[in-house]
XYZ file of C-alpha atoms in Angstrom:
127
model
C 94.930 95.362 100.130
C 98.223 93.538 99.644
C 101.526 93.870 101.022
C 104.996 92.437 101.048
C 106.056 90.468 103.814
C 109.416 88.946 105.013
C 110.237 85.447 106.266
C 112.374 85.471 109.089
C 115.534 83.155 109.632
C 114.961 82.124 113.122
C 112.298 79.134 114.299
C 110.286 80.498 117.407
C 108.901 80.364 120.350
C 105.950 81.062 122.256
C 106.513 81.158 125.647
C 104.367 81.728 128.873
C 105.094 82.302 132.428
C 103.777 83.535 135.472
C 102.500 87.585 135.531
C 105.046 88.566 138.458
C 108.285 86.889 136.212
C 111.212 88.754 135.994
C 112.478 88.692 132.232
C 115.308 90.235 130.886
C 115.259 91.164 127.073
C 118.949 89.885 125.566
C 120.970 93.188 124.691
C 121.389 92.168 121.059
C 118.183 90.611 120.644
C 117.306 88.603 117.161
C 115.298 89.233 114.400
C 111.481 89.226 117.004
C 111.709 89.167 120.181
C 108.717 90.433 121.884
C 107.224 90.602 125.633
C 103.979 91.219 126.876
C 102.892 91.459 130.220
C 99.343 90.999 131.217
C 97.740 91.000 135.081
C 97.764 87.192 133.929
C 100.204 85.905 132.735
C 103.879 86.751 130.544
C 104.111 86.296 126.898
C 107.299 85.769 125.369
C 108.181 85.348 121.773
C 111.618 84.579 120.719
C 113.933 82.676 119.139
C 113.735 79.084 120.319
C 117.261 79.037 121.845
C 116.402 81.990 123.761
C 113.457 80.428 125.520
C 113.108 81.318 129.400
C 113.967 78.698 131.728
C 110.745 77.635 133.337
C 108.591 79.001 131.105
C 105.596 76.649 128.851
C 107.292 76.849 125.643
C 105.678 76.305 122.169
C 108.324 75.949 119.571
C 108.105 75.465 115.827
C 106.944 78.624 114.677
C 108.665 80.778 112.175
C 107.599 84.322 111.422
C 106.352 86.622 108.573
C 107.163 90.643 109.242
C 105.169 93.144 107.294
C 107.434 95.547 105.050
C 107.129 98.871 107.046
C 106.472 101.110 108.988
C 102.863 100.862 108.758
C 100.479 104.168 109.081
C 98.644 103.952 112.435
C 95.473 104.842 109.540
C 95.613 101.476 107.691
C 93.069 99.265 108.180
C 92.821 95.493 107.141
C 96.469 94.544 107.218
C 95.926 91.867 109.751
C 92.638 90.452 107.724
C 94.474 90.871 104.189
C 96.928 88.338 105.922
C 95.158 86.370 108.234
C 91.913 85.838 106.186
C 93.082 83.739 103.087
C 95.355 81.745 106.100
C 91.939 80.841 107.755
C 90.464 79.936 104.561
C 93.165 77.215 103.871
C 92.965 76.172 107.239
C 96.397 77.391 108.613
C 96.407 78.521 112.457
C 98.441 82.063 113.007
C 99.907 84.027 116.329
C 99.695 87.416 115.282
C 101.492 90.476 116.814
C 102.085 94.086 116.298
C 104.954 96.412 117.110
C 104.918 100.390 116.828
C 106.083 100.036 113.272
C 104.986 96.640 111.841
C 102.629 93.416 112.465
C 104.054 89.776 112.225
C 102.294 86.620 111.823
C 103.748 83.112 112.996
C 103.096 80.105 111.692
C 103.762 76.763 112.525
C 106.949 75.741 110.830
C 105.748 72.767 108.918
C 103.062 75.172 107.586
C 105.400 77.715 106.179
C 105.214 76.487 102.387
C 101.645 76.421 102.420
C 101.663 79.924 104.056
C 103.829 81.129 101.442
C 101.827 79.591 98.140
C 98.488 81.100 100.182
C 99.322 84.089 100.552
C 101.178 84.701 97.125
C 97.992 83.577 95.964
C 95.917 86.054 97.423
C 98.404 88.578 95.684
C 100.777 89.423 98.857
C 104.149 89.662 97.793
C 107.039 87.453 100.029
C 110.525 87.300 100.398
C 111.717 83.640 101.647
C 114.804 84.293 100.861
């Protein structure tokens, strides 16, 4: 399977806080930003400006969005991606949405991520 993915402008972050924290979603939010609540904790993923306060931030990411909307049938879009990144040894933070899956990467590892995964026949736009 291949697929065509986009590089997004924005560097990231990966944020956590506590599982009761209040967090309120921007009303024009950017490109990702994404919030998951668990019973143990609060994810956050955003642009790096948009960071909670008080939250353990991890920034230098940058993100890679899957062309969609993806079929709720396909299978292996995550591996396609993720399983050539393994084999050259670059990390990923994955993520899905109703329509589409994104992969970050650390920002110094976005060239390599590009040449990998062109390489393994994925089309992307850096542009």
């Amino acid at each position: 399977m291949t697929v065509t993915l986009d590089v997004l402008a924005d560097e990231l972050a990966v944020c956590r806080l506590p599982a009761d924290a209040a967090v309120a979603v921007p009303p024009a939010p950017a490109a990702l930003y994404s919030v998951t609540r668990t019973a143990d904790e609060v994810s956050v993923v955003c642009p790096a400006t948009l960071a909670p306060a008080a939250s353990t931030v991890e920034a230098g990411w940058r993100a890679l969005r899957v062309r969609g909307p993806l079929d709720f049938t396909l299978t292996g879009v995550l591996a396609a991606i993720a399983d050539p990144l393994a084999a050259a040894g670059i990390p990923i933070f994955a993520l899905s949405t109703y329509d589409t899956d994104y992969v970050l990467v650390a920002a110094a590892d976005l060239p390599a991520t590009v040449d990998t995964l062109r390489a393994a026949g994925h089309t992307v736009d850096a542009s």
